[in-house]
Amino acid sequence: MPSASLPRAVFAMDPVHLPLLFPDPLMARLRRTAEIDTGFVVRDFSDHAATTALADIEVLITGWGCPRLEAGIAASAPRLRTVLHAAGSVRSLVGEALWERGVTVSSAVTGNAVPVAEYTLAMILLAGKDVFAHRERFRRTHAQPTPAETSATGNFGRRVGVIGASRVGRRLLELLRPHDFDVLLHDPYVDAAEAAELGAQSVSLDDLLLRSDIVSLHAPDIPDTRHMLDHARLALIRDGGVLINTSRGALVDHAALTDELVSGRLHAVLDVTDPEPLPADSPLYRLPNVFLTPHIAGSLGNELERLGRIVVEELERLADGLPLAHEVRHADLASMA
């Protein structure tokens, strides 16, 4: 039996994620660190069983499928002092009432950034080799490409523009370092010296779009960034340029992007769209210059264990009276995704 001195905790998420987030060894560590019913998961904070469980908890372990944490949860869980989020950003999860009450919030967003950055790097390398166009041509002709058809192919000296030094953006910049890319960065919170430390040149957004062969989006989804790539800015990207979006669909004006893609002027790798998913009649499903995936860049399958491990390690720090390693501060949400 766990000691009464252990913090009391409860899960709040879609229970389908629980076995992948916390396989048996991790769940055993969690039980040694907190008093928790591992068979009970909250899906609705207004449910009677949930309100009973919340009354004396100190820690809420959240994940995808958790309801938004508004004033109601603050009232129902008067002893709550820590939220440990086994997923990505907490921007849409944690309401003002919890921030104002001083509840400490930790997120595994850094762990979730790893597969997103890996996916993005893979797509940059494939796009630089013009893999998608060569695949389409090979399907039609069954013939080896001619020198003329490969003259613009290759990653040596390819210029990559990264929009946003978010956690994913920073991880991507690390992954780009071993390759022979020329990297540009636009982020209003990063100066030239810090950008150079990250391995990139700091430039304005318009300059990045004008100069890059491949543009990758990693900015946060906030009012100031909605449709930051509108018709005028998409027009700045060179003919044949590639746009990669693994951040949020709302960062791009999709009507304007669709026009550019239908015309064939640009290419795109889109793991996120607006809306999501796109309507069944969207031409983006059929265009040969569009590589469309169903929001899979983030943690899936065995990658979820990385997120669960971060949460368990945070809980162990909490139990030992140590500072959390992945604490999210309210003031940082505007600059980090």
CSV table of N, CA and C in Angstrom, one decimal, residues 124-250:
chain,number,residue,atom,x,y,z
A,124,ILE,N,12.2,17.6,-45.0
A,124,ILE,CA,13.1,18.5,-45.7
A,124,ILE,C,14.1,17.8,-46.6
A,125,LEU,N,14.6,16.7,-46.1
A,125,LEU,CA,15.6,15.9,-46.9
A,125,LEU,C,14.9,15.3,-48.1
A,126,LEU,N,13.7,14.8,-47.9
A,126,LEU,CA,13.0,14.2,-49.1
A,126,LEU,C,12.7,15.3,-50.1
A,127,ALA,N,12.2,16.4,-49.6
A,127,ALA,CA,11.8,17.5,-50.5
A,127,ALA,C,13.1,18.0,-51.3
A,128,GLY,N,14.2,18.1,-50.6
A,128,GLY,CA,15.4,18.6,-51.2
A,128,GLY,C,15.9,17.6,-52.3
A,129,LYS,N,15.6,16.4,-52.2
A,129,LYS,CA,15.9,15.4,-53.2
A,129,LYS,C,14.8,15.3,-54.3
A,130,ASP,N,13.8,16.1,-54.1
A,130,ASP,CA,12.7,16.2,-55.0
A,130,ASP,C,12.0,14.8,-55.2
A,131,VAL,N,12.0,14.1,-54.0
A,131,VAL,CA,11.5,12.7,-54.0
A,131,VAL,C,10.0,12.6,-54.5
A,132,PHE,N,9.2,13.5,-54.1
A,132,PHE,CA,7.8,13.4,-54.4
A,132,PHE,C,7.5,13.6,-55.9
A,133,ALA,N,8.2,14.5,-56.5
A,133,ALA,CA,8.1,14.7,-58.0
A,133,ALA,C,8.6,13.5,-58.7
A,134,HIS,N,9.8,13.0,-58.3
A,134,HIS,CA,10.4,11.9,-58.9
A,134,HIS,C,9.5,10.7,-58.8
A,135,ARG,N,8.9,10.5,-57.7
A,135,ARG,CA,8.0,9.4,-57.5
A,135,ARG,C,6.8,9.4,-58.5
A,136,GLU,N,6.2,10.6,-58.6
A,136,GLU,CA,5.1,10.8,-59.6
A,136,GLU,C,5.6,10.5,-61.0
A,137,ARG,N,6.8,11.0,-61.4
A,137,ARG,CA,7.3,10.9,-62.7
A,137,ARG,C,7.6,9.4,-63.0
A,138,PHE,N,8.1,8.7,-62.0
A,138,PHE,CA,8.5,7.3,-62.2
A,138,PHE,C,7.2,6.4,-62.3
A,139,ARG,N,6.2,6.8,-61.6
A,139,ARG,CA,4.9,6.1,-61.7
A,139,ARG,C,4.4,6.2,-63.2
A,140,ARG,N,4.6,7.3,-63.8
A,140,ARG,CA,4.1,7.5,-65.1
A,140,ARG,C,4.9,6.9,-66.2
A,141,THR,N,6.3,7.0,-66.0
A,141,THR,CA,7.2,6.7,-67.1
A,141,THR,C,7.9,5.4,-67.0
A,142,HIS,N,8.0,4.9,-65.7
A,142,HIS,CA,8.8,3.7,-65.4
A,142,HIS,C,10.2,3.8,-65.9
A,143,ALA,N,10.7,5.1,-66.0
A,143,ALA,CA,12.1,5.3,-66.6
A,143,ALA,C,12.9,6.1,-65.6
A,144,GLN,N,14.3,5.8,-65.7
A,144,GLN,CA,15.2,6.6,-64.9
A,144,GLN,C,15.1,8.1,-65.3
A,145,PRO,N,15.3,9.0,-64.4
A,145,PRO,CA,15.3,10.4,-64.7
A,145,PRO,C,16.5,10.8,-65.6
A,146,THR,N,16.3,11.8,-66.4
A,146,THR,CA,17.4,12.3,-67.2
A,146,THR,C,18.1,13.4,-66.4
A,147,PRO,N,19.4,13.7,-66.8
A,147,PRO,CA,20.1,14.8,-66.1
A,147,PRO,C,19.3,16.1,-66.0
A,148,ALA,N,18.6,16.4,-67.0
A,148,ALA,CA,17.8,17.6,-67.0
A,148,ALA,C,16.7,17.6,-65.9
A,149,GLU,N,16.2,16.3,-65.7
A,149,GLU,CA,15.1,16.2,-64.7
A,149,GLU,C,15.7,16.2,-63.2
A,150,THR,N,17.0,16.0,-63.1
A,150,THR,CA,17.6,16.0,-61.7
A,150,THR,C,18.5,17.2,-61.5
A,151,SER,N,18.5,18.2,-62.4
A,151,SER,CA,19.4,19.3,-62.3
A,151,SER,C,19.1,20.1,-61.1
A,152,ALA,N,17.9,20.2,-60.6
A,152,ALA,CA,17.5,21.0,-59.4
A,152,ALA,C,17.4,20.2,-58.2
A,153,THR,N,17.9,18.9,-58.2
A,153,THR,CA,17.7,18.0,-57.1
A,153,THR,C,19.0,18.1,-56.2
A,154,GLY,N,18.8,18.0,-54.9
A,154,GLY,CA,19.9,17.8,-54.0
A,154,GLY,C,19.8,18.7,-52.8
A,155,ASN,N,20.5,18.3,-51.7
A,155,ASN,CA,20.4,19.0,-50.4
A,155,ASN,C,21.7,19.8,-50.1
A,156,PHE,N,22.7,19.7,-51.0
A,156,PHE,CA,23.9,20.5,-50.7
A,156,PHE,C,23.7,22.0,-50.9
A,157,GLY,N,23.8,22.7,-49.8
A,157,GLY,CA,23.6,24.2,-49.9
A,157,GLY,C,22.2,24.6,-50.0
A,158,ARG,N,21.3,23.7,-49.8
A,158,ARG,CA,19.9,24.1,-49.9
A,158,ARG,C,19.5,25.0,-48.7
A,159,ARG,N,18.8,26.1,-49.0
A,159,ARG,CA,18.4,27.1,-48.0
A,159,ARG,C,17.1,26.7,-47.4
A,160,VAL,N,17.1,26.5,-46.1
A,160,VAL,CA,15.9,26.2,-45.3
A,160,VAL,C,15.6,27.3,-44.4
A,161,GLY,N,14.3,27.7,-44.4
A,161,GLY,CA,13.8,28.8,-43.6
A,161,GLY,C,13.0,28.2,-42.5
A,162,VAL,N,13.3,28.5,-41.2
A,162,VAL,CA,12.6,28.0,-40.1
A,162,VAL,C,11.8,29.2,-39.4
A,163,ILE,N,10.5,29.1,-39.4
A,163,ILE,CA,9.7,30.1,-38.8
A,163,ILE,C,9.3,29.7,-37.4
A,164,GLY,N,10.0,30.3,-36.4
A,164,GLY,CA,9.6,30.0,-35.0
A,164,GLY,C,10.6,29.1,-34.3
A,165,ALA,N,11.3,29.7,-33.3
A,165,ALA,CA,12.3,29.0,-32.5
A,165,ALA,C,11.5,28.4,-31.3
A,166,SER,N,10.4,27.7,-31.6
A,166,SER,CA,9.7,27.0,-30.5
A,166,SER,C,10.5,25.8,-30.1
A,167,ARG,N,10.0,25.0,-29.2
A,167,ARG,CA,10.7,23.7,-28.8
A,167,ARG,C,10.9,22.9,-30.0
A,168,VAL,N,9.9,22.7,-30.9
A,168,VAL,CA,10.1,21.9,-32.1
A,168,VAL,C,11.1,22.6,-33.0
A,169,GLY,N,11.0,24.0,-33.2
A,169,GLY,CA,11.9,24.7,-34.0
A,169,GLY,C,13.3,24.6,-33.6
A,170,ARG,N,13.6,24.6,-32.3
A,170,ARG,CA,14.9,24.5,-31.8
A,170,ARG,C,15.5,23.1,-31.9
A,171,ARG,N,14.6,22.1,-31.7
A,171,ARG,CA,15.1,20.7,-31.9
A,171,ARG,C,15.4,20.5,-33.4
A,172,LEU,N,14.6,21.1,-34.3
A,172,LEU,CA,14.9,20.9,-35.7
A,172,LEU,C,16.2,21.6,-36.1
A,173,LEU,N,16.4,22.8,-35.5
A,173,LEU,CA,17.7,23.4,-35.8
A,173,LEU,C,18.9,22.6,-35.4
A,174,GLU,N,18.8,21.8,-34.3
A,174,GLU,CA,19.8,20.9,-33.8
A,174,GLU,C,20.0,19.8,-34.9
A,175,LEU,N,18.9,19.3,-35.4
A,175,LEU,CA,18.9,18.2,-36.3
A,175,LEU,C,19.5,18.6,-37.7
A,176,LEU,N,19.3,19.9,-38.0
A,176,LEU,CA,19.8,20.4,-39.3
A,176,LEU,C,21.3,20.6,-39.3
A,177,ARG,N,21.9,20.7,-38.1
A,177,ARG,CA,23.3,21.1,-38.0
A,177,ARG,C,24.3,20.1,-38.8
A,178,PRO,N,24.1,18.8,-38.7
A,178,PRO,CA,25.1,17.9,-39.4
A,178,PRO,C,25.0,18.0,-41.0
A,179,HIS,N,23.9,18.6,-41.5
A,179,HIS,CA,23.7,18.6,-42.9
A,179,HIS,C,24.2,19.9,-43.5
A,180,ASP,N,24.4,19.9,-44.8
A,180,ASP,CA,25.0,21.1,-45.5
A,180,ASP,C,23.9,22.0,-46.0
A,181,PHE,N,23.1,22.5,-45.0
A,181,PHE,CA,22.1,23.5,-45.3
A,181,PHE,C,22.5,24.9,-44.9
A,182,ASP,N,21.9,25.8,-45.6
A,182,ASP,CA,22.0,27.2,-45.2
A,182,ASP,C,20.7,27.5,-44.5
A,183,VAL,N,20.8,27.8,-43.2
A,183,VAL,CA,19.5,27.9,-42.4
A,183,VAL,C,19.2,29.4,-42.0
A,184,LEU,N,18.0,29.8,-42.3
A,184,LEU,CA,17.5,31.1,-41.9
A,184,LEU,C,16.5,30.9,-40.8
A,185,LEU,N,16.4,31.8,-39.9
A,185,LEU,CA,15.4,31.8,-38.8
A,185,LEU,C,14.7,33.1,-38.6
A,186,HIS,N,13.4,33.0,-38.5
A,186,HIS,CA,12.6,34.2,-38.1
A,186,HIS,C,11.8,33.9,-36.9
A,187,ASP,N,12.1,34.7,-35.8
A,187,ASP,CA,11.4,34.6,-34.6
A,187,ASP,C,11.6,35.9,-33.9
A,188,PRO,N,10.5,36.6,-33.6
A,188,PRO,CA,10.6,38.0,-33.0
A,188,PRO,C,11.2,38.0,-31.6
A,189,TYR,N,11.3,36.8,-31.0
A,189,TYR,CA,11.9,36.7,-29.6
A,189,TYR,C,13.3,36.3,-29.6
A,190,VAL,N,13.9,36.1,-30.8
A,190,VAL,CA,15.3,35.6,-30.9
A,190,VAL,C,16.1,36.6,-31.6
A,191,ASP,N,17.2,37.1,-31.0
A,191,ASP,CA,18.1,38.1,-31.6
A,191,ASP,C,19.1,37.4,-32.5
A,192,ALA,N,19.9,38.2,-33.2
A,192,ALA,CA,20.9,37.6,-34.1
A,192,ALA,C,21.9,36.7,-33.4
A,193,ALA,N,22.4,37.1,-32.2
A,193,ALA,CA,23.4,36.3,-31.5
A,193,ALA,C,22.8,35.0,-31.1
A,194,GLU,N,21.6,34.9,-30.6
A,194,GLU,CA,21.0,33.7,-30.2
A,194,GLU,C,20.8,32.8,-31.4
A,195,ALA,N,20.3,33.4,-32.5
A,195,ALA,CA,20.1,32.7,-33.7
A,195,ALA,C,21.4,32.0,-34.2
A,196,ALA,N,22.5,32.8,-34.1
A,196,ALA,CA,23.8,32.2,-34.6
A,196,ALA,C,24.2,31.0,-33.7
A,197,GLU,N,23.9,31.1,-32.4
A,197,GLU,CA,24.2,30.0,-31.5
A,197,GLU,C,23.3,28.8,-31.9
A,198,LEU,N,22.2,29.0,-32.4
A,198,LEU,CA,21.3,27.9,-32.8
A,198,LEU,C,21.6,27.4,-34.2
A,199,GLY,N,22.6,28.0,-34.9
A,199,GLY,CA,23.1,27.6,-36.2
A,199,GLY,C,22.3,28.2,-37.3
A,200,ALA,N,21.7,29.4,-37.1
A,200,ALA,CA,20.9,30.0,-38.2
A,200,ALA,C,21.2,31.5,-38.3
A,201,GLN,N,20.8,32.1,-39.3
A,201,GLN,CA,20.9,33.5,-39.5
A,201,GLN,C,19.5,34.1,-39.2
A,202,SER,N,19.4,35.1,-38.4
A,202,SER,CA,18.2,35.8,-38.0
A,202,SER,C,17.8,36.7,-39.2
A,203,VAL,N,16.6,36.6,-39.7
A,203,VAL,CA,16.1,37.4,-40.7
A,203,VAL,C,14.6,37.8,-40.5
A,204,SER,N,14.1,38.8,-41.2
A,204,SER,CA,12.7,39.1,-41.2
A,204,SER,C,11.9,38.0,-41.8
A,205,LEU,N,10.6,38.0,-41.6
A,205,LEU,CA,9.7,37.0,-42.2
A,205,LEU,C,9.7,37.1,-43.7
A,206,ASP,N,9.6,38.3,-44.2
A,206,ASP,CA,9.5,38.4,-45.6
A,206,ASP,C,10.9,38.0,-46.3
A,207,ASP,N,12.0,38.4,-45.7
A,207,ASP,CA,13.3,38.0,-46.2
A,207,ASP,C,13.4,36.5,-46.2
A,208,LEU,N,13.0,35.8,-45.2
A,208,LEU,CA,13.1,34.4,-45.1
A,208,LEU,C,12.3,33.7,-46.2
A,209,LEU,N,11.1,34.2,-46.5
A,209,LEU,CA,10.2,33.7,-47.5
A,209,LEU,C,10.8,33.9,-48.9
A,210,LEU,N,11.4,35.1,-49.1
A,210,LEU,CA,12.0,35.4,-50.4
A,210,LEU,C,13.3,34.5,-50.7
A,211,ARG,N,14.0,34.2,-49.6
A,211,ARG,CA,15.3,33.6,-49.9
A,211,ARG,C,15.3,32.1,-49.7
A,212,SER,N,14.3,31.5,-49.1
A,212,SER,CA,14.4,30.0,-48.8
A,212,SER,C,13.9,29.2,-49.9
A,213,ASP,N,14.5,28.0,-50.0
A,213,ASP,CA,14.0,26.9,-50.9
A,213,ASP,C,12.9,26.1,-50.3
A,214,ILE,N,13.1,25.9,-49.0
A,214,ILE,CA,12.1,25.2,-48.2
A,214,ILE,C,11.8,26.0,-46.9
A,215,VAL,N,10.5,26.2,-46.6
A,215,VAL,CA,10.0,26.9,-45.5
A,215,VAL,C,9.3,26.0,-44.6
A,216,SER,N,9.7,26.0,-43.3
A,216,SER,CA,9.1,25.1,-42.3
A,216,SER,C,8.5,25.9,-41.1
A,217,LEU,N,7.2,25.7,-40.8
A,217,LEU,CA,6.5,26.5,-39.8
A,217,LEU,C,6.6,25.8,-38.5
A,218,HIS,N,7.0,26.6,-37.5
A,218,HIS,CA,7.0,26.2,-36.1
A,218,HIS,C,6.6,27.3,-35.1
A,219,ALA,N,5.8,28.2,-35.5
A,219,ALA,CA,5.3,29.3,-34.7
A,219,ALA,C,4.2,28.8,-33.8
A,220,PRO,N,3.9,29.5,-32.7
A,220,PRO,CA,2.8,29.2,-31.8
A,220,PRO,C,1.5,29.6,-32.5
A,221,ASP,N,0.4,29.0,-32.2
A,221,ASP,CA,-0.9,29.4,-32.7
A,221,ASP,C,-1.6,30.4,-31.7
A,222,ILE,N,-1.3,31.6,-32.0
A,222,ILE,CA,-1.9,32.7,-31.2
A,222,ILE,C,-2.5,33.7,-32.2
A,223,PRO,N,-3.4,34.7,-31.7
A,223,PRO,CA,-4.0,35.6,-32.6
A,223,PRO,C,-3.1,36.3,-33.5
A,224,ASP,N,-1.9,36.7,-33.0
A,224,ASP,CA,-0.9,37.4,-33.9
A,224,ASP,C,-0.4,36.6,-35.0
A,225,THR,N,-0.4,35.3,-34.9
A,225,THR,CA,0.1,34.4,-36.0
A,225,THR,C,-0.9,33.8,-36.9
A,226,ARG,N,-2.2,34.1,-36.6
A,226,ARG,CA,-3.2,33.5,-37.5
A,226,ARG,C,-3.1,34.0,-38.9
A,227,HIS,N,-3.0,33.2,-39.9
A,227,HIS,CA,-2.9,33.5,-41.3
A,227,HIS,C,-1.6,34.4,-41.5
A,228,MET,N,-0.5,34.1,-40.7
A,228,MET,CA,0.7,34.8,-40.9
A,228,MET,C,1.2,34.6,-42.3
A,229,LEU,N,0.9,33.5,-42.9
A,229,LEU,CA,1.2,33.2,-44.3
A,229,LEU,C,0.0,33.4,-45.1
A,230,ASP,N,-0.3,34.6,-45.5
A,230,ASP,CA,-1.5,34.9,-46.3
A,230,ASP,C,-1.1,34.9,-47.8
A,231,HIS,N,-2.0,35.4,-48.6
A,231,HIS,CA,-1.8,35.4,-50.1
A,231,HIS,C,-0.5,36.2,-50.4
A,232,ALA,N,-0.3,37.4,-49.8
A,232,ALA,CA,0.9,38.2,-50.2
A,232,ALA,C,2.1,37.5,-49.8
A,233,ARG,N,2.2,36.9,-48.6
A,233,ARG,CA,3.4,36.3,-48.1
A,233,ARG,C,3.7,35.0,-48.8
A,234,LEU,N,2.7,34.2,-49.1
A,234,LEU,CA,2.9,33.0,-49.9
A,234,LEU,C,3.5,33.3,-51.3
A,235,ALA,N,3.1,34.5,-51.8
A,235,ALA,CA,3.6,34.9,-53.1
A,235,ALA,C,5.1,35.2,-53.1
A,236,LEU,N,5.6,35.4,-51.9
A,236,LEU,CA,7.0,35.7,-51.8
A,236,LEU,C,7.9,34.5,-52.0
A,237,ILE,N,7.4,33.3,-51.7
A,237,ILE,CA,8.1,32.1,-51.8
A,237,ILE,C,8.4,31.8,-53.3
A,238,ARG,N,9.7,31.5,-53.6
A,238,ARG,CA,10.1,31.3,-55.0
A,238,ARG,C,9.3,30.2,-55.7
A,239,ASP,N,9.2,30.3,-57.0
A,239,ASP,CA,8.6,29.3,-57.8
A,239,ASP,C,9.2,27.9,-57.5
A,240,GLY,N,8.4,26.9,-57.2
A,240,GLY,CA,9.0,25.6,-56.9
A,240,GLY,C,9.4,25.4,-55.5
A,241,GLY,N,9.2,26.4,-54.7
A,241,GLY,CA,9.5,26.3,-53.3
A,241,GLY,C,8.6,25.4,-52.5
A,242,VAL,N,9.0,24.9,-51.4
A,242,VAL,CA,8.3,23.9,-50.6
A,242,VAL,C,7.9,24.5,-49.2
A,243,LEU,N,6.7,24.4,-48.9
A,243,LEU,CA,6.2,24.8,-47.6
A,243,LEU,C,5.9,23.5,-46.8
A,244,ILE,N,6.5,23.5,-45.5
A,244,ILE,CA,6.2,22.3,-44.6
A,244,ILE,C,5.5,22.9,-43.4
A,245,ASN,N,4.3,22.3,-43.1
A,245,ASN,CA,3.6,22.8,-41.9
A,245,ASN,C,3.3,21.6,-41.0
A,246,THR,N,4.0,21.6,-39.8
A,246,THR,CA,3.8,20.6,-38.8
A,246,THR,C,3.3,21.3,-37.5
A,247,SER,N,3.0,22.5,-37.6
A,247,SER,CA,2.6,23.3,-36.4
A,247,SER,C,1.1,23.4,-36.2
A,248,ARG,N,0.5,24.4,-36.8
A,248,ARG,CA,-1.0,24.5,-36.8
A,248,ARG,C,-1.5,25.0,-38.1
A,249,GLY,N,-2.6,24.4,-38.6
A,249,GLY,CA,-3.1,24.8,-39.9
A,249,GLY,C,-3.5,26.3,-39.9
A,250,ALA,N,-3.9,26.9,-38.8
A,250,ALA,CA,-4.4,28.3,-38.8
A,250,ALA,C,-3.3,29.3,-39.1
